[in-house]
Tab-separated table of C-alpha atoms in Angstrom:
chain	number	residue	atom	x	y	z
F	207	MET	CA	-129.731	95.638	-1.480
F	208	SER	CA	-129.552	99.020	-3.196
F	209	THR	CA	-127.134	101.871	-2.465
F	210	THR	CA	-128.260	105.506	-2.711
F	211	ALA	CA	-126.554	108.883	-2.426
F	212	SER	CA	-127.952	112.366	-2.887
F	213	GLY	CA	-126.673	115.927	-3.022
F	214	THR	CA	-127.861	119.439	-3.821
F	215	ARG	CA	-126.138	122.353	-5.482
F	216	ARG	CA	-127.443	125.852	-6.206
F	217	VAL	CA	-126.814	127.341	-9.624
F	218	PRO	CA	-127.581	130.943	-10.625
F	219	ASP	CA	-129.588	129.923	-13.693
F	220	ARG	CA	-133.362	129.833	-14.196
F	221	ARG	CA	-135.043	126.476	-13.573
F	222	GLU	CA	-136.230	126.212	-17.196
F	223	ASP	CA	-132.666	126.689	-18.480
F	224	VAL	CA	-131.323	124.102	-16.044
F	225	TRP	CA	-134.044	121.695	-17.187
F	226	ARG	CA	-133.012	122.059	-20.848
F	227	ALA	CA	-129.350	121.517	-19.924
F	228	LEU	CA	-129.897	118.431	-17.751
F	229	ALA	CA	-133.122	116.642	-18.626
F	230	VAL	CA	-133.315	116.786	-22.401
F	231	LEU	CA	-131.449	113.850	-23.969
F	232	HIS	CA	-129.412	115.362	-26.802
F	233	PRO	CA	-127.848	113.026	-29.389
F	234	TYR	CA	-124.405	113.728	-27.880
F	235	CYS	CA	-123.339	115.198	-24.538
F	236	ALA	CA	-119.795	116.554	-24.846
F	237	VAL	CA	-119.609	117.045	-21.067
F	238	CYS	CA	-120.312	113.366	-20.341
F	239	GLU	CA	-118.848	112.122	-23.651
F	240	VAL	CA	-121.933	109.976	-24.192
F	241	SER	CA	-124.328	109.565	-27.124
F	242	TYR	CA	-128.040	108.886	-26.684
F	243	VAL	CA	-130.302	107.189	-29.183
F	244	VAL	CA	-133.821	108.102	-28.093
F	245	SER	CA	-137.002	106.312	-29.179
F	246	GLY	CA	-139.422	109.156	-29.781
F	247	PRO	CA	-140.367	112.286	-27.874
F	248	THR	CA	-138.863	112.741	-24.429
F	249	ARG	CA	-141.435	111.940	-21.743
F	250	LYS	CA	-142.297	109.275	-19.189
F	251	GLY	CA	-141.861	105.857	-20.772
F	252	THR	CA	-139.403	107.001	-23.433
F	253	THR	CA	-136.614	104.500	-23.938
F	254	PHE	CA	-133.056	105.272	-24.949
F	255	VAL	CA	-129.703	103.638	-25.512
F	256	CYS	CA	-126.577	105.123	-23.979
F	257	VAL	CA	-123.226	104.747	-25.776
F	258	PRO	CA	-119.793	106.010	-24.715
F	259	GLY	CA	-118.342	108.488	-27.216
F	260	GLU	CA	-119.957	110.219	-30.161
F	261	LEU	CA	-122.008	108.233	-32.668
F	262	ALA	CA	-122.128	109.558	-36.204
F	263	GLU	CA	-125.639	110.663	-37.159
F	264	GLY	CA	-127.709	107.706	-38.312
F	265	THR	CA	-125.290	105.134	-36.900
F	266	PRO	CA	-127.122	102.456	-34.923
F	267	PRO	CA	-125.924	101.812	-31.374
F	268	PRO	CA	-123.787	98.709	-30.882
F	269	ALA	CA	-125.530	95.508	-29.829
F	270	GLY	CA	-125.659	95.181	-26.065
F	271	ALA	CA	-125.440	98.943	-25.419
F	272	PRO	CA	-127.004	99.932	-22.071
F	273	LYS	CA	-130.747	100.555	-22.310
F	274	GLY	CA	-132.560	103.178	-20.311
F	275	THR	CA	-136.069	104.356	-19.607
F	276	ILE	CA	-137.473	107.651	-18.393
F	277	VAL	CA	-139.560	106.531	-15.426
F	278	GLU	CA	-140.718	109.959	-14.243
F	279	TRP	CA	-141.055	113.191	-16.199
F	280	THR	CA	-142.468	116.406	-14.769
F	281	PRO	CA	-141.170	119.193	-17.027
F	282	ALA	CA	-138.924	121.763	-15.341
F	283	ARG	CA	-139.265	119.866	-12.024
F	284	VAL	CA	-138.281	116.170	-11.997
F	285	VAL	CA	-136.777	113.601	-14.315
F	286	VAL	CA	-135.914	110.059	-13.294
F	287	THR	CA	-134.063	107.660	-15.555
F	288	ARG	CA	-133.281	103.989	-15.083
F	289	LEU	CA	-130.272	102.516	-16.909
F	290	GLU	CA	-130.100	98.727	-17.199
F	291	LEU	CA	-126.616	97.252	-17.236
F	292	THR	CA	-125.444	93.726	-16.679
F	293	PRO	CA	-125.562	92.930	-13.740
F	294	GLU	CA	-126.867	96.187	-12.264
F	295	THR	CA	-129.418	98.955	-12.563
F	296	TRP	CA	-128.622	102.639	-12.032
F	297	THR	CA	-131.425	105.094	-11.300
F	298	THR	CA	-130.802	108.830	-11.462
F	299	ARG	CA	-133.284	111.384	-10.123
F	300	ILE	CA	-132.855	115.092	-10.896
F	301	GLU	CA	-135.083	117.496	-8.995
F	302	LEU	CA	-135.181	121.233	-9.670
F	303	ALA	CA	-136.565	123.871	-7.314
F	304	ASP	CA	-136.590	127.654	-7.448
F	305	ALA	CA	-134.095	129.145	-5.024
F	306	GLY	CA	-135.385	132.249	-3.309
F	307	LYS	CA	-138.659	133.939	-4.078
F	308	GLY	CA	-139.756	132.973	-7.582
F	309	GLY	CA	-136.302	131.673	-8.409
F	310	ALA	CA	-134.627	135.027	-7.830
F	311	ASP	CA	-131.600	133.226	-6.357
F	312	GLY	CA	-131.342	130.651	-9.151
F	313	THR	CA	-132.158	126.942	-8.971
F	314	ASP	CA	-131.472	124.232	-6.439
F	315	VAL	CA	-130.498	121.030	-8.239
F	316	THR	CA	-130.799	117.783	-6.289
F	317	ILE	CA	-129.300	114.656	-7.807
F	318	THR	CA	-130.009	111.241	-6.318
F	319	VAL	CA	-128.296	108.138	-7.676
F	320	THR	CA	-129.279	104.584	-6.736
F	321	HIS	CA	-127.326	101.479	-7.654
F	322	GLU	CA	-129.106	98.140	-7.467
F	323	PRO	CA	-127.299	94.880	-8.174
F	324	VAL	CA	-129.185	92.363	-10.270
F	325	GLY	CA	-128.427	88.737	-9.559
F	326	GLY	CA	-125.165	87.606	-8.028
F	327	SER	CA	-124.642	86.301	-4.546
F	328	ALA	CA	-125.691	88.068	-1.369
F	329	LEU	CA	-122.218	87.448	0.046
F	330	MET	CA	-120.540	89.221	-2.887
F	331	ARG	CA	-122.909	92.184	-2.565
F	332	PHE	CA	-122.134	92.374	1.163
F	333	VAL	CA	-118.381	92.342	0.513
F	334	GLN	CA	-118.677	95.083	-2.121
F	335	ARG	CA	-121.160	97.229	-0.179
F	336	LYS	CA	-118.716	99.872	1.153
F	337	ALA	CA	-116.905	100.231	-2.162
F	338	MET	CA	-120.237	100.628	-3.948
F	339	ALA	CA	-121.356	103.282	-1.452
F	340	ARG	CA	-118.168	105.253	-2.208
F	341	LEU	CA	-118.712	104.879	-5.963
F	342	VAL	CA	-122.322	106.082	-5.769
F	343	ARG	CA	-121.281	109.064	-3.588
F	344	ARG	CA	-118.488	109.990	-6.036
F	345	THR	CA	-120.944	109.714	-8.926
F	346	VAL	CA	-123.340	112.206	-7.296
F	347	ASP	CA	-120.502	114.607	-6.437
F	348	SER	CA	-119.127	114.375	-9.976
F	349	GLU	CA	-122.532	115.087	-11.514
F	350	LEU	CA	-122.996	118.122	-9.259
F	351	ASP	CA	-119.488	119.381	-10.067
F	352	ARG	CA	-120.265	119.223	-13.800
F	353	LEU	CA	-123.434	121.350	-13.571
F	354	PRO	CA	-121.689	124.537	-14.775
F	355	GLU	CA	-120.295	122.685	-17.818
F	356	HIS	CA	-123.732	121.329	-18.711
F	357	LEU	CA	-125.252	124.778	-18.380
F	358	ALA	CA	-122.527	126.395	-20.499
F	359	ALA	CA	-122.930	123.724	-23.204
F	360	ALA	CA	-126.696	124.297	-23.374
F	361	VAL	CA	-126.402	127.979	-24.255
């Protein structure tokens, strides 16, 4: 049984600038304090490894680091990533839409996060359901709150 939460925030920036700040996997994101090791050009099907902290250039990710895949990629519109952890999968969808006529009012950013347990007992998932719903909701709110930092870092 998966748990999903979604939220939208308007930012004053152009959609293309928001896309570069949020969808492009840079080697290190100082806002999230996470390093990405990406396997090739960023597009649908690209795989990556996500590591807490900053990896020195050329340093391989540690064994067992979470692996991700870009499962949808429509430039300047939608990116969906799936991150495989043990024993769960997190899917993040970022959708961008022009706000106002031709984006005159900025960009509406919608973030949807889905948590899906992998394995484990149905009883344990049932017991943890409400706590997981709160965690997923807080994750979406936190990501939306950090939009200005991501945009400032991308300049």
